[in-house]
Amino acid sequence: METADFTPRKKGLFKKILFAVLILFICLILASGSFYSISEQQQAVLTTFGKATAVTDSGLHFKIPFIQEVHKVNTTIQGFAIGYNTNSNDSEEAESLMITSDYNFVNVDFFIEYRITEPVKAIYASENPELILKNIAQSCIRGVIANYDVDSVLTTGKTEIQSAIREKIINQLSIHDIGVQLVNITIQDSEPPTAEVMEAFKAVETAKQGKETAINNANKYRNEQLPEAEAKVDKILKDAEATKQQRINEANGQVARFNAMYDEYIKNPAVTRHRMFYEAMEEILPQMKIIINGNDGNTIQTILPLDSFTQNSSSESAE
């Protein structure tokens, strides 16, 4: 009878212990699922019956087990490459090969940096926000590259191109509103697609440098010669002005002389005409002695040397 009584008691105690262990185990499971921690580089999205709430404070947080779910999101700056593989550094022409405005092909590699600013939208607005950002970036990159010629893409226009692409991506992200912010976009490398084209491009660049050198030399020569030429021009102008004034003065003198002669001519036309004639003859025939011969056809009546006559005429005019 004692053995029969002891056995049911042991069975009841065993059941109680088993039940207590089960309760303790359930409590441990509930306790372990009721708390979660967030680091400083993370934010969390707490979902309660389908309603999402952002948890931005780092540290330990409580949630209701089996009712609330937690999705952690990395909010640090992240990045991905377009046009090359970051692990092997091999080019991926499907992404990097593009056409420029002057119908040339170029290989351009980019690196995109971004971070998640709104965890709820990043999780529920899209299945893969990074993939959406990559597609947006590729579309904007090709659209901008198509507006520039090959020289700008390979050399001088990189900064301007990066700024234009960044602005377009930001605008597209604001339209899609997926909770992702673009931090930066950088052109890692740009080159012609083949070795032959690269050599041709180098030749073009060498020719451009030669052109710049020639222009600089021409400008230097111009700067050296221009002052001398300007000085010569100034001298010519001054000489011309002096000659002009001299001619004017001579003309004025001749006008004054003519007016004086005209006044004398008015007073005594015959004498003035003779005097002008004699002076003209002296000027035309300075080495000849002119004799005026008057006769009746048989004998010479008078012989008058012209010089003595003109001298007497000059002295009479002076008196």
PDB file of C-alpha atoms in Angstrom:
ATOM      1  CA  MET A   1       0.000   0.000   0.000  1.00  0.00           C
ATOM      2  CA  GLU A   2       2.842   2.438   0.750  1.00  0.00           C
ATOM      3  CA  THR A   3       4.475   1.729  -2.597  1.00  0.00           C
ATOM      4  CA  ALA A   4       1.242   2.286  -4.422  1.00  0.00           C
ATOM      5  CA  ASP A   5       0.735   5.631  -2.625  1.00  0.00           C
ATOM      6  CA  PHE A   6       4.296   6.810  -3.282  1.00  0.00           C
ATOM      7  CA  THR A   7       4.188   6.234  -7.028  1.00  0.00           C
ATOM      8  CA  PRO A   8       1.274   8.625  -7.814  1.00  0.00           C
ATOM      9  CA  ARG A   9       2.908  11.281  -5.646  1.00  0.00           C
ATOM     10  CA  LYS A  10       6.158  11.040  -7.553  1.00  0.00           C
ATOM     11  CA  LYS A  11       4.318  11.229 -10.843  1.00  0.00           C
ATOM     12  CA  GLY A  12       2.449  14.380  -9.734  1.00  0.00           C
ATOM     13  CA  LEU A  13       5.675  16.009  -8.581  1.00  0.00           C
ATOM     14  CA  PHE A  14       7.361  15.164 -11.853  1.00  0.00           C
ATOM     15  CA  LYS A  15       4.528  16.728 -13.815  1.00  0.00           C
ATOM     16  CA  LYS A  16       4.763  19.893 -11.719  1.00  0.00           C
ATOM     17  CA  ILE A  17       8.499  20.142 -12.278  1.00  0.00           C
ATOM     18  CA  LEU A  18       8.080  19.532 -15.991  1.00  0.00           C
ATOM     19  CA  PHE A  19       5.401  22.189 -16.184  1.00  0.00           C
ATOM     20  CA  ALA A  20       7.585  24.651 -14.303  1.00  0.00           C
ATOM     21  CA  VAL A  21      10.505  23.982 -16.635  1.00  0.00           C
ATOM     22  CA  LEU A  22       8.240  24.471 -19.626  1.00  0.00           C
ATOM     23  CA  ILE A  23       6.928  27.744 -18.254  1.00  0.00           C
ATOM     24  CA  LEU A  24      10.477  28.874 -17.529  1.00  0.00           C
ATOM     25  CA  PHE A  25      11.547  27.938 -21.046  1.00  0.00           C
ATOM     26  CA  ILE A  26       8.634  29.839 -22.540  1.00  0.00           C
ATOM     27  CA  CYS A  27       9.473  32.841 -20.375  1.00  0.00           C
ATOM     28  CA  LEU A  28      13.079  32.728 -21.533  1.00  0.00           C
ATOM     29  CA  ILE A  29      11.968  32.602 -25.158  1.00  0.00           C
ATOM     30  CA  LEU A  30       9.579  35.497 -24.612  1.00  0.00           C
ATOM     31  CA  ALA A  31      12.216  37.471 -22.758  1.00  0.00           C
ATOM     32  CA  SER A  32      14.805  36.891 -25.452  1.00  0.00           C
ATOM     33  CA  GLY A  33      12.362  38.031 -28.153  1.00  0.00           C
ATOM     34  CA  SER A  34      11.183  41.085 -26.267  1.00  0.00           C
ATOM     35  CA  PHE A  35      14.371  43.119 -26.491  1.00  0.00           C
ATOM     36  CA  TYR A  36      16.538  44.291 -29.350  1.00  0.00           C
ATOM     37  CA  SER A  37      19.495  46.669 -29.626  1.00  0.00           C
ATOM     38  CA  ILE A  38      20.369  49.336 -32.205  1.00  0.00           C
ATOM     39  CA  SER A  39      23.911  50.523 -32.840  1.00  0.00           C
ATOM     40  CA  GLU A  40      24.889  54.096 -33.685  1.00  0.00           C
ATOM     41  CA  GLN A  41      25.253  53.136 -37.364  1.00  0.00           C
ATOM     42  CA  GLN A  42      21.724  51.724 -37.508  1.00  0.00           C
ATOM     43  CA  GLN A  43      18.072  52.639 -37.351  1.00  0.00           C
ATOM     44  CA  ALA A  44      15.167  50.250 -36.985  1.00  0.00           C
ATOM     45  CA  VAL A  45      11.646  49.902 -38.307  1.00  0.00           C
ATOM     46  CA  LEU A  46       9.193  48.500 -35.750  1.00  0.00           C
ATOM     47  CA  THR A  47       6.090  46.927 -37.322  1.00  0.00           C
ATOM     48  CA  THR A  48       2.914  46.417 -35.267  1.00  0.00           C
ATOM     49  CA  PHE A  49       0.028  44.729 -37.088  1.00  0.00           C
ATOM     50  CA  GLY A  50       1.360  46.109 -40.381  1.00  0.00           C
ATOM     51  CA  LYS A  51       1.943  49.652 -39.128  1.00  0.00           C
ATOM     52  CA  ALA A  52       5.619  50.689 -39.427  1.00  0.00           C
ATOM     53  CA  THR A  53       7.372  53.083 -37.060  1.00  0.00           C
ATOM     54  CA  ALA A  54      10.961  54.297 -37.291  1.00  0.00           C
ATOM     55  CA  VAL A  55      13.191  53.783 -34.255  1.00  0.00           C
ATOM     56  CA  THR A  56      16.137  56.139 -34.499  1.00  0.00           C
ATOM     57  CA  ASP A  57      17.636  56.039 -30.988  1.00  0.00           C
ATOM     58  CA  SER A  58      20.517  53.671 -30.443  1.00  0.00           C
ATOM     59  CA  GLY A  59      20.560  51.275 -27.471  1.00  0.00           C
ATOM     60  CA  LEU A  60      18.306  48.566 -26.055  1.00  0.00           C
ATOM     61  CA  HIS A  61      14.591  48.602 -26.937  1.00  0.00           C
ATOM     62  CA  PHE A  62      11.514  46.510 -26.041  1.00  0.00           C
ATOM     63  CA  LYS A  63       9.046  44.895 -28.433  1.00  0.00           C
ATOM     64  CA  ILE A  64       6.052  42.664 -27.994  1.00  0.00           C
ATOM     65  CA  PRO A  65       6.966  39.124 -29.045  1.00  0.00           C
ATOM     66  CA  PHE A  66       5.062  37.566 -31.944  1.00  0.00           C
ATOM     67  CA  ILE A  67       3.186  40.846 -32.437  1.00  0.00           C
ATOM     68  CA  GLN A  68       5.883  43.350 -33.300  1.00  0.00           C
ATOM     69  CA  GLU A  69       8.693  42.812 -35.826  1.00  0.00           C
ATOM     70  CA  VAL A  70      11.960  44.710 -36.105  1.00  0.00           C
ATOM     71  CA  HIS A  71      13.910  45.422 -39.300  1.00  0.00           C
ATOM     72  CA  LYS A  72      17.323  47.011 -38.837  1.00  0.00           C
ATOM     73  CA  VAL A  73      18.698  49.387 -41.469  1.00  0.00           C
ATOM     74  CA  ASN A  74      22.294  50.506 -42.022  1.00  0.00           C
ATOM     75  CA  THR A  75      22.355  54.331 -42.123  1.00  0.00           C
ATOM     76  CA  THR A  76      26.069  54.808 -42.767  1.00  0.00           C
ATOM     77  CA  ILE A  77      27.422  55.937 -46.142  1.00  0.00           C
ATOM     78  CA  GLN A  78      27.462  53.028 -48.557  1.00  0.00           C
ATOM     79  CA  GLY A  79      28.544  52.774 -52.176  1.00  0.00           C
ATOM     80  CA  PHE A  80      28.638  50.756 -55.356  1.00  0.00           C
ATOM     81  CA  ALA A  81      30.462  50.940 -58.679  1.00  0.00           C
ATOM     82  CA  ILE A  82      29.072  51.457 -62.167  1.00  0.00           C
ATOM     83  CA  GLY A  83      31.203  50.257 -65.058  1.00  0.00           C
ATOM     84  CA  TYR A  84      33.675  48.052 -63.199  1.00  0.00           C
ATOM     85  CA  ASN A  85      33.871  45.295 -60.603  1.00  0.00           C
ATOM     86  CA  THR A  86      35.106  46.551 -57.226  1.00  0.00           C
ATOM     87  CA  ASN A  87      36.566  43.155 -56.310  1.00  0.00           C
ATOM     88  CA  SER A  88      38.505  42.356 -59.490  1.00  0.00           C
ATOM     89  CA  ASN A  89      38.663  45.917 -60.870  1.00  0.00           C
ATOM     90  CA  ASP A  90      37.683  44.522 -64.271  1.00  0.00           C
ATOM     91  CA  SER A  91      35.721  46.722 -66.632  1.00  0.00           C
ATOM     92  CA  GLU A  92      32.071  45.882 -67.312  1.00  0.00           C
ATOM     93  CA  GLU A  93      31.406  47.344 -70.751  1.00  0.00           C
ATOM     94  CA  ALA A  94      27.673  46.729 -70.502  1.00  0.00           C
ATOM     95  CA  GLU A  95      27.602  49.511 -67.912  1.00  0.00           C
ATOM     96  CA  SER A  96      30.633  51.628 -68.873  1.00  0.00           C
ATOM     97  CA  LEU A  97      30.351  51.846 -72.676  1.00  0.00           C
ATOM     98  CA  MET A  98      28.550  55.052 -73.701  1.00  0.00           C
ATOM     99  CA  ILE A  99      28.144  57.305 -76.734  1.00  0.00           C
ATOM    100  CA  THR A 100      28.960  61.021 -76.773  1.00  0.00           C
ATOM    101  CA  SER A 101      27.291  63.925 -78.587  1.00  0.00           C
ATOM    102  CA  ASP A 102      29.820  63.697 -81.450  1.00  0.00           C
ATOM    103  CA  TYR A 103      29.043  59.976 -81.912  1.00  0.00           C
ATOM    104  CA  ASN A 104      32.171  58.588 -80.280  1.00  0.00           C
ATOM    105  CA  PHE A 105      32.273  55.688 -77.830  1.00  0.00           C
ATOM    106  CA  VAL A 106      33.895  55.992 -74.410  1.00  0.00           C
ATOM    107  CA  ASN A 107      34.296  53.787 -71.367  1.00  0.00           C
ATOM    108  CA  VAL A 108      33.397  55.735 -68.222  1.00  0.00           C
ATOM    109  CA  ASP A 109      33.490  54.275 -64.701  1.00  0.00           C
ATOM    110  CA  PHE A 110      31.601  55.802 -61.756  1.00  0.00           C
ATOM    111  CA  PHE A 111      31.373  55.257 -58.034  1.00  0.00           C
ATOM    112  CA  ILE A 112      28.110  56.125 -56.251  1.00  0.00           C
ATOM    113  CA  GLU A 113      27.941  56.950 -52.538  1.00  0.00           C
ATOM    114  CA  TYR A 114      24.582  57.034 -50.758  1.00  0.00           C
ATOM    115  CA  ARG A 115      22.927  56.584 -47.392  1.00  0.00           C
ATOM    116  CA  ILE A 116      19.451  55.699 -46.146  1.00  0.00           C
ATOM    117  CA  THR A 117      17.722  58.680 -44.551  1.00  0.00           C
ATOM    118  CA  GLU A 118      14.174  57.286 -44.139  1.00  0.00           C
ATOM    119  CA  PRO A 119      14.236  53.608 -43.081  1.00  0.00           C
ATOM    120  CA  VAL A 120      10.479  53.073 -43.391  1.00  0.00           C
ATOM    121  CA  LYS A 121      10.444  54.165 -47.037  1.00  0.00           C
ATOM    122  CA  ALA A 122      13.665  52.294 -47.771  1.00  0.00           C
ATOM    123  CA  ILE A 123      12.031  49.042 -46.564  1.00  0.00           C
ATOM    124  CA  TYR A 124       8.448  49.394 -47.715  1.00  0.00           C
ATOM    125  CA  ALA A 125       8.580  51.819 -50.693  1.00  0.00           C
ATOM    126  CA  SER A 126      10.713  49.411 -52.730  1.00  0.00           C
ATOM    127  CA  GLU A 127      12.033  45.884 -52.607  1.00  0.00           C
ATOM    128  CA  ASN A 128      15.636  46.908 -53.358  1.00  0.00           C
ATOM    129  CA  PRO A 129      16.367  50.651 -53.003  1.00  0.00           C
ATOM    130  CA  GLU A 130      20.027  50.231 -53.986  1.00  0.00           C
ATOM    131  CA  LEU A 131      19.037  48.593 -57.287  1.00  0.00           C
ATOM    132  CA  ILE A 132      16.584  51.411 -57.983  1.00  0.00           C
ATOM    133  CA  LEU A 133      19.299  53.990 -57.249  1.00  0.00           C
ATOM    134  CA  LYS A 134      21.685  52.160 -59.583  1.00  0.00           C
ATOM    135  CA  ASN A 135      19.142  52.134 -62.415  1.00  0.00           C
ATOM    136  CA  ILE A 136      18.398  55.816 -61.898  1.00  0.00           C
ATOM    137  CA  ALA A 137      22.110  56.628 -61.871  1.00  0.00           C
ATOM    138  CA  GLN A 138      22.786  54.694 -65.093  1.00  0.00           C
ATOM    139  CA  SER A 139      19.927  56.459 -66.867  1.00  0.00           C
ATOM    140  CA  CYS A 140      21.104  59.903 -65.727  1.00  0.00           C
ATOM    141  CA  ILE A 141      24.733  59.143 -66.585  1.00  0.00           C
ATOM    142  CA  ARG A 142      23.945  58.126 -70.152  1.00  0.00           C
ATOM    143  CA  GLY A 143      21.655  61.110 -70.611  1.00  0.00           C
ATOM    144  CA  VAL A 144      24.327  63.574 -69.492  1.00  0.00           C
ATOM    145  CA  ILE A 145      27.233  61.923 -71.348  1.00  0.00           C
ATOM    146  CA  ALA A 146      25.184  62.111 -74.556  1.00  0.00           C
ATOM    147  CA  ASN A 147      25.214  65.911 -74.259  1.00  0.00           C
ATOM    148  CA  TYR A 148      29.031  66.233 -74.217  1.00  0.00           C
ATOM    149  CA  ASP A 149      31.658  65.566 -76.861  1.00  0.00           C
ATOM    150  CA  VAL A 150      34.380  62.986 -76.392  1.00  0.00           C
ATOM    151  CA  ASP A 151      37.071  65.547 -75.523  1.00  0.00           C
ATOM    152  CA  SER A 152      35.012  66.932 -72.636  1.00  0.00           C
ATOM    153  CA  VAL A 153      34.260  63.451 -71.282  1.00  0.00           C
ATOM    154  CA  LEU A 154      37.896  62.381 -71.387  1.00  0.00           C
ATOM    155  CA  THR A 155      39.571  65.600 -70.267  1.00  0.00           C
ATOM    156  CA  THR A 156      38.217  69.029 -69.414  1.00  0.00           C
ATOM    157  CA  GLY A 157      34.527  68.412 -68.696  1.00  0.00           C
ATOM    158  CA  LYS A 158      34.636  65.826 -65.916  1.00  0.00           C
ATOM    159  CA  THR A 159      33.759  68.183 -63.067  1.00  0.00           C
ATOM    160  CA  GLU A 160      30.874  69.716 -64.974  1.00  0.00           C
ATOM    161  CA  ILE A 161      29.599  66.274 -65.993  1.00  0.00           C
ATOM    162  CA  GLN A 162      29.689  64.995 -62.401  1.00  0.00           C
ATOM    163  CA  SER A 163      27.707  68.037 -61.210  1.00  0.00           C
ATOM    164  CA  ALA A 164      25.092  67.615 -63.949  1.00  0.00           C
ATOM    165  CA  ILE A 165      24.667  63.883 -63.205  1.00  0.00           C
ATOM    166  CA  ARG A 166      24.414  64.500 -59.468  1.00  0.00           C
ATOM    167  CA  GLU A 167      21.680  67.103 -59.957  1.00  0.00           C
ATOM    168  CA  LYS A 168      19.660  64.783 -62.206  1.00  0.00           C
ATOM    169  CA  ILE A 169      19.941  61.846 -59.792  1.00  0.00           C
ATOM    170  CA  ILE A 170      18.814  64.013 -56.857  1.00  0.00           C
ATOM    171  CA  ASN A 171      15.795  65.168 -58.845  1.00  0.00           C
ATOM    172  CA  GLN A 172      14.866  61.598 -59.752  1.00  0.00           C
ATOM    173  CA  LEU A 173      15.243  60.406 -56.153  1.00  0.00           C
ATOM    174  CA  SER A 174      12.894  63.149 -54.975  1.00  0.00           C
ATOM    175  CA  ILE A 175      10.337  61.916 -57.501  1.00  0.00           C
ATOM    176  CA  HIS A 176      10.621  58.223 -56.557  1.00  0.00           C
ATOM    177  CA  ASP A 177      10.891  58.988 -52.803  1.00  0.00           C
ATOM    178  CA  ILE A 178      12.492  55.711 -51.702  1.00  0.00           C
ATOM    179  CA  GLY A 179      14.175  57.069 -48.568  1.00  0.00           C
ATOM    180  CA  VAL A 180      17.678  57.144 -50.095  1.00  0.00           C
ATOM    181  CA  GLN A 181      19.942  60.187 -50.324  1.00  0.00           C
ATOM    182  CA  LEU A 182      22.776  60.574 -52.834  1.00  0.00           C
ATOM    183  CA  VAL A 183      25.997  61.603 -51.096  1.00  0.00           C
ATOM    184  CA  ASN A 184      28.393  61.805 -54.034  1.00  0.00           C
ATOM    185  CA  ILE A 185      29.111  60.542 -57.533  1.00  0.00           C
ATOM    186  CA  THR A 186      32.641  60.402 -58.907  1.00  0.00           C
ATOM    187  CA  ILE A 187      34.120  59.591 -62.308  1.00  0.00           C
ATOM    188  CA  GLN A 188      36.738  56.972 -61.530  1.00  0.00           C
ATOM    189  CA  ASP A 189      38.116  56.634 -65.055  1.00  0.00           C
ATOM    190  CA  SER A 190      37.293  57.535 -68.647  1.00  0.00           C
ATOM    191  CA  GLU A 191      39.062  56.234 -71.729  1.00  0.00           C
ATOM    192  CA  PRO A 192      38.439  55.273 -75.357  1.00  0.00           C
ATOM    193  CA  PRO A 193      37.108  51.727 -75.806  1.00  0.00           C
ATOM    194  CA  THR A 194      40.019  50.319 -77.864  1.00  0.00           C
ATOM    195  CA  ALA A 195      43.784  50.654 -77.931  1.00  0.00           C
ATOM    196  CA  GLU A 196      43.682  52.048 -81.491  1.00  0.00           C
ATOM    197  CA  VAL A 197      41.215  54.740 -80.505  1.00  0.00           C
ATOM    198  CA  MET A 198      43.291  55.518 -77.435  1.00  0.00           C
ATOM    199  CA  GLU A 199      46.402  56.032 -79.546  1.00  0.00           C
ATOM    200  CA  ALA A 200      44.436  58.254 -81.910  1.00  0.00           C
ATOM    201  CA  PHE A 201      43.153  60.238 -78.969  1.00  0.00           C
ATOM    202  CA  LYS A 202      46.686  60.676 -77.625  1.00  0.00           C
ATOM    203  CA  ALA A 203      47.736  61.926 -81.054  1.00  0.00           C
ATOM    204  CA  VAL A 204      44.870  64.412 -80.993  1.00  0.00           C
ATOM    205  CA  GLU A 205      45.892  65.577 -77.531  1.00  0.00           C
ATOM    206  CA  THR A 206      49.493  66.008 -78.718  1.00  0.00           C
ATOM    207  CA  ALA A 207      48.250  68.038 -81.665  1.00  0.00           C
ATOM    208  CA  LYS A 208      46.175  70.183 -79.332  1.00  0.00           C
ATOM    209  CA  GLN A 209      49.185  70.832 -77.148  1.00  0.00           C
ATOM    210  CA  GLY A 210      51.165  71.782 -80.255  1.00  0.00           C
ATOM    211  CA  LYS A 211      48.357  74.119 -81.247  1.00  0.00           C
ATOM    212  CA  GLU A 212      48.403  75.769 -77.834  1.00  0.00           C
ATOM    213  CA  THR A 213      52.183  76.158 -78.021  1.00  0.00           C
ATOM    214  CA  ALA A 214      51.945  77.731 -81.478  1.00  0.00           C
ATOM    215  CA  ILE A 215      49.240  80.113 -80.278  1.00  0.00           C
ATOM    216  CA  ASN A 216      51.314  81.098 -77.261  1.00  0.00           C
ATOM    217  CA  ASN A 217      54.374  81.709 -79.449  1.00  0.00           C
ATOM    218  CA  ALA A 218      52.301  83.764 -81.871  1.00  0.00           C
ATOM    219  CA  ASN A 219      50.898  85.831 -79.022  1.00  0.00           C
ATOM    220  CA  LYS A 220      54.401  86.360 -77.661  1.00  0.00           C
ATOM    221  CA  TYR A 221      55.644  87.500 -81.091  1.00  0.00           C
ATOM    222  CA  ARG A 222      52.636  89.793 -81.448  1.00  0.00           C
ATOM    223  CA  ASN A 223      53.276  91.331 -78.039  1.00  0.00           C
ATOM    224  CA  GLU A 224      56.894  91.926 -78.985  1.00  0.00           C
ATOM    225  CA  GLN A 225      56.178  93.394 -82.423  1.00  0.00           C
ATOM    226  CA  LEU A 226      53.057  95.373 -81.626  1.00  0.00           C
ATOM    227  CA  PRO A 227      54.753  98.196 -79.647  1.00  0.00           C
ATOM    228  CA  GLU A 228      57.357  98.656 -82.389  1.00  0.00           C
ATOM    229  CA  ALA A 229      54.671  98.700 -85.069  1.00  0.00           C
ATOM    230  CA  GLU A 230      52.610 101.169 -83.053  1.00  0.00           C
ATOM    231  CA  ALA A 231      55.676 103.398 -82.711  1.00  0.00           C
ATOM    232  CA  LYS A 232      56.229 103.277 -86.464  1.00  0.00           C
ATOM    233  CA  VAL A 233      52.590 104.098 -87.087  1.00  0.00           C
ATOM    234  CA  ASP A 234      52.814 107.018 -84.688  1.00  0.00           C
ATOM    235  CA  LYS A 235      55.948 108.331 -86.452  1.00  0.00           C
ATOM    236  CA  ILE A 236      54.311 107.989 -89.874  1.00  0.00           C
ATOM    237  CA  LEU A 237      51.236 109.850 -88.653  1.00  0.00           C
ATOM    238  CA  LYS A 238      53.345 112.622 -87.160  1.00  0.00           C
ATOM    239  CA  ASP A 239      55.430 112.910 -90.363  1.00  0.00           C
ATOM    240  CA  ALA A 240      52.267 112.984 -92.421  1.00  0.00           C
ATOM    241  CA  GLU A 241      50.819 115.685 -90.186  1.00  0.00           C
ATOM    242  CA  ALA A 242      54.022 117.732 -90.512  1.00  0.00           C
ATOM    243  CA  THR A 243      54.024 117.301 -94.295  1.00  0.00           C
ATOM    244  CA  LYS A 244      50.375 118.249 -94.389  1.00  0.00           C
ATOM    245  CA  GLN A 245      51.051 121.425 -92.397  1.00  0.00           C
ATOM    246  CA  GLN A 246      54.032 122.233 -94.583  1.00  0.00           C
ATOM    247  CA  ARG A 247      51.947 121.829 -97.730  1.00  0.00           C
ATOM    248  CA  ILE A 248      49.228 123.984 -96.233  1.00  0.00           C
ATOM    249  CA  ASN A 249      51.733 126.677 -95.339  1.00  0.00           C
ATOM    250  CA  GLU A 250      53.269 126.540 -98.817  1.00  0.00           C
ATOM    251  CA  ALA A 251      49.852 126.717-100.392  1.00  0.00           C
ATOM    252  CA  ASN A 252      48.941 129.653 -98.184  1.00  0.00           C
ATOM    253  CA  GLY A 253      52.187 131.360 -99.161  1.00  0.00           C
ATOM    254  CA  GLN A 254      51.535 130.775-102.839  1.00  0.00           C
ATOM    255  CA  VAL A 255      48.008 132.107-102.432  1.00  0.00           C
ATOM    256  CA  ALA A 256      49.370 135.211-100.694  1.00  0.00           C
ATOM    257  CA  ARG A 257      51.963 135.669-103.431  1.00  0.00           C
ATOM    258  CA  PHE A 258      49.368 135.216-106.144  1.00  0.00           C
ATOM    259  CA  ASN A 259      47.099 137.727-104.461  1.00  0.00           C
ATOM    260  CA  ALA A 260      49.964 140.217-104.216  1.00  0.00           C
ATOM    261  CA  MET A 261      50.843 139.674-107.873  1.00  0.00           C
ATOM    262  CA  TYR A 262      47.220 140.028-108.790  1.00  0.00           C
ATOM    263  CA  ASP A 263      47.055 143.348-106.937  1.00  0.00           C
ATOM    264  CA  GLU A 264      50.121 144.568-108.899  1.00  0.00           C
ATOM    265  CA  TYR A 265      48.633 143.253-112.098  1.00  0.00           C
ATOM    266  CA  ILE A 266      45.489 145.268-111.541  1.00  0.00           C
ATOM    267  CA  LYS A 267      47.593 148.392-111.098  1.00  0.00           C
ATOM    268  CA  ASN A 268      49.656 147.919-114.268  1.00  0.00           C
ATOM    269  CA  PRO A 269      48.724 144.843-116.313  1.00  0.00           C
ATOM    270  CA  ALA A 270      51.235 145.330-119.144  1.00  0.00           C
ATOM    271  CA  VAL A 271      54.299 145.738-116.974  1.00  0.00           C
ATOM    272  CA  THR A 272      53.259 142.867-114.747  1.00  0.00           C
ATOM    273  CA  ARG A 273      52.764 140.583-117.739  1.00  0.00           C
ATOM    274  CA  HIS A 274      56.231 141.475-119.084  1.00  0.00           C
ATOM    275  CA  ARG A 275      57.834 140.927-115.715  1.00  0.00           C
ATOM    276  CA  MET A 276      56.130 137.569-115.275  1.00  0.00           C
ATOM    277  CA  PHE A 277      57.218 136.572-118.747  1.00  0.00           C
ATOM    278  CA  TYR A 278      60.836 137.518-118.124  1.00  0.00           C
ATOM    279  CA  GLU A 279      60.917 135.780-114.766  1.00  0.00           C
ATOM    280  CA  ALA A 280      59.456 132.677-116.342  1.00  0.00           C
ATOM    281  CA  MET A 281      62.041 132.722-119.100  1.00  0.00           C
ATOM    282  CA  GLU A 282      64.854 133.146-116.579  1.00  0.00           C
ATOM    283  CA  GLU A 283      63.580 130.140-114.723  1.00  0.00           C
ATOM    284  CA  ILE A 284      63.192 128.053-117.859  1.00  0.00           C
ATOM    285  CA  LEU A 285      66.431 129.096-119.603  1.00  0.00           C
ATOM    286  CA  PRO A 286      68.836 130.126-116.851  1.00  0.00           C
ATOM    287  CA  GLN A 287      72.008 129.389-118.892  1.00  0.00           C
ATOM    288  CA  MET A 288      70.988 131.197-122.075  1.00  0.00           C
ATOM    289  CA  LYS A 289      71.485 134.863-122.905  1.00  0.00           C
ATOM    290  CA  ILE A 290      68.538 136.226-124.812  1.00  0.00           C
ATOM    291  CA  ILE A 291      68.949 139.165-127.232  1.00  0.00           C
ATOM    292  CA  ILE A 292      66.000 141.073-128.559  1.00  0.00           C
ATOM    293  CA  ASN A 293      66.721 142.089-132.167  1.00  0.00           C
ATOM    294  CA  GLY A 294      64.632 144.686-133.882  1.00  0.00           C
ATOM    295  CA  ASN A 295      65.237 145.467-137.635  1.00  0.00           C
ATOM    296  CA  ASP A 296      63.561 146.703-140.741  1.00  0.00           C
ATOM    297  CA  GLY A 297      64.480 143.630-142.717  1.00  0.00           C
ATOM    298  CA  ASN A 298      67.927 144.882-143.862  1.00  0.00           C
ATOM    299  CA  THR A 299      69.920 146.136-140.883  1.00  0.00           C
ATOM    300  CA  ILE A 300      69.963 145.449-137.177  1.00  0.00           C
ATOM    301  CA  GLN A 301      68.563 148.402-135.285  1.00  0.00           C
ATOM    302  CA  THR A 302      68.951 147.402-131.608  1.00  0.00           C
ATOM    303  CA  ILE A 303      70.526 144.664-129.567  1.00  0.00           C
ATOM    304  CA  LEU A 304      69.170 144.422-126.058  1.00  0.00           C
ATOM    305  CA  PRO A 305      70.512 141.768-123.664  1.00  0.00           C
ATOM    306  CA  LEU A 306      67.617 140.371-121.684  1.00  0.00           C
ATOM    307  CA  ASP A 307      69.487 140.259-118.399  1.00  0.00           C
ATOM    308  CA  SER A 308      70.229 143.955-118.351  1.00  0.00           C
ATOM    309  CA  PHE A 309      66.653 144.683-119.332  1.00  0.00           C
ATOM    310  CA  THR A 310      65.238 142.521-116.595  1.00  0.00           C
ATOM    311  CA  GLN A 311      67.623 144.044-114.068  1.00  0.00           C
ATOM    312  CA  ASN A 312      66.499 147.546-115.043  1.00  0.00           C
ATOM    313  CA  SER A 313      62.880 146.409-114.910  1.00  0.00           C
ATOM    314  CA  SER A 314      63.425 144.927-111.485  1.00  0.00           C
ATOM    315  CA  SER A 315      65.072 148.123-110.199  1.00  0.00           C
ATOM    316  CA  GLU A 316      62.235 150.243-111.610  1.00  0.00           C
ATOM    317  CA  SER A 317      59.665 148.007-109.999  1.00  0.00           C
ATOM    318  CA  ALA A 318      61.513 148.269-106.706  1.00  0.00           C
ATOM    319  CA  GLU A 319      61.458 152.104-106.940  1.00  0.00           C
TER     320      GLU A 319
END
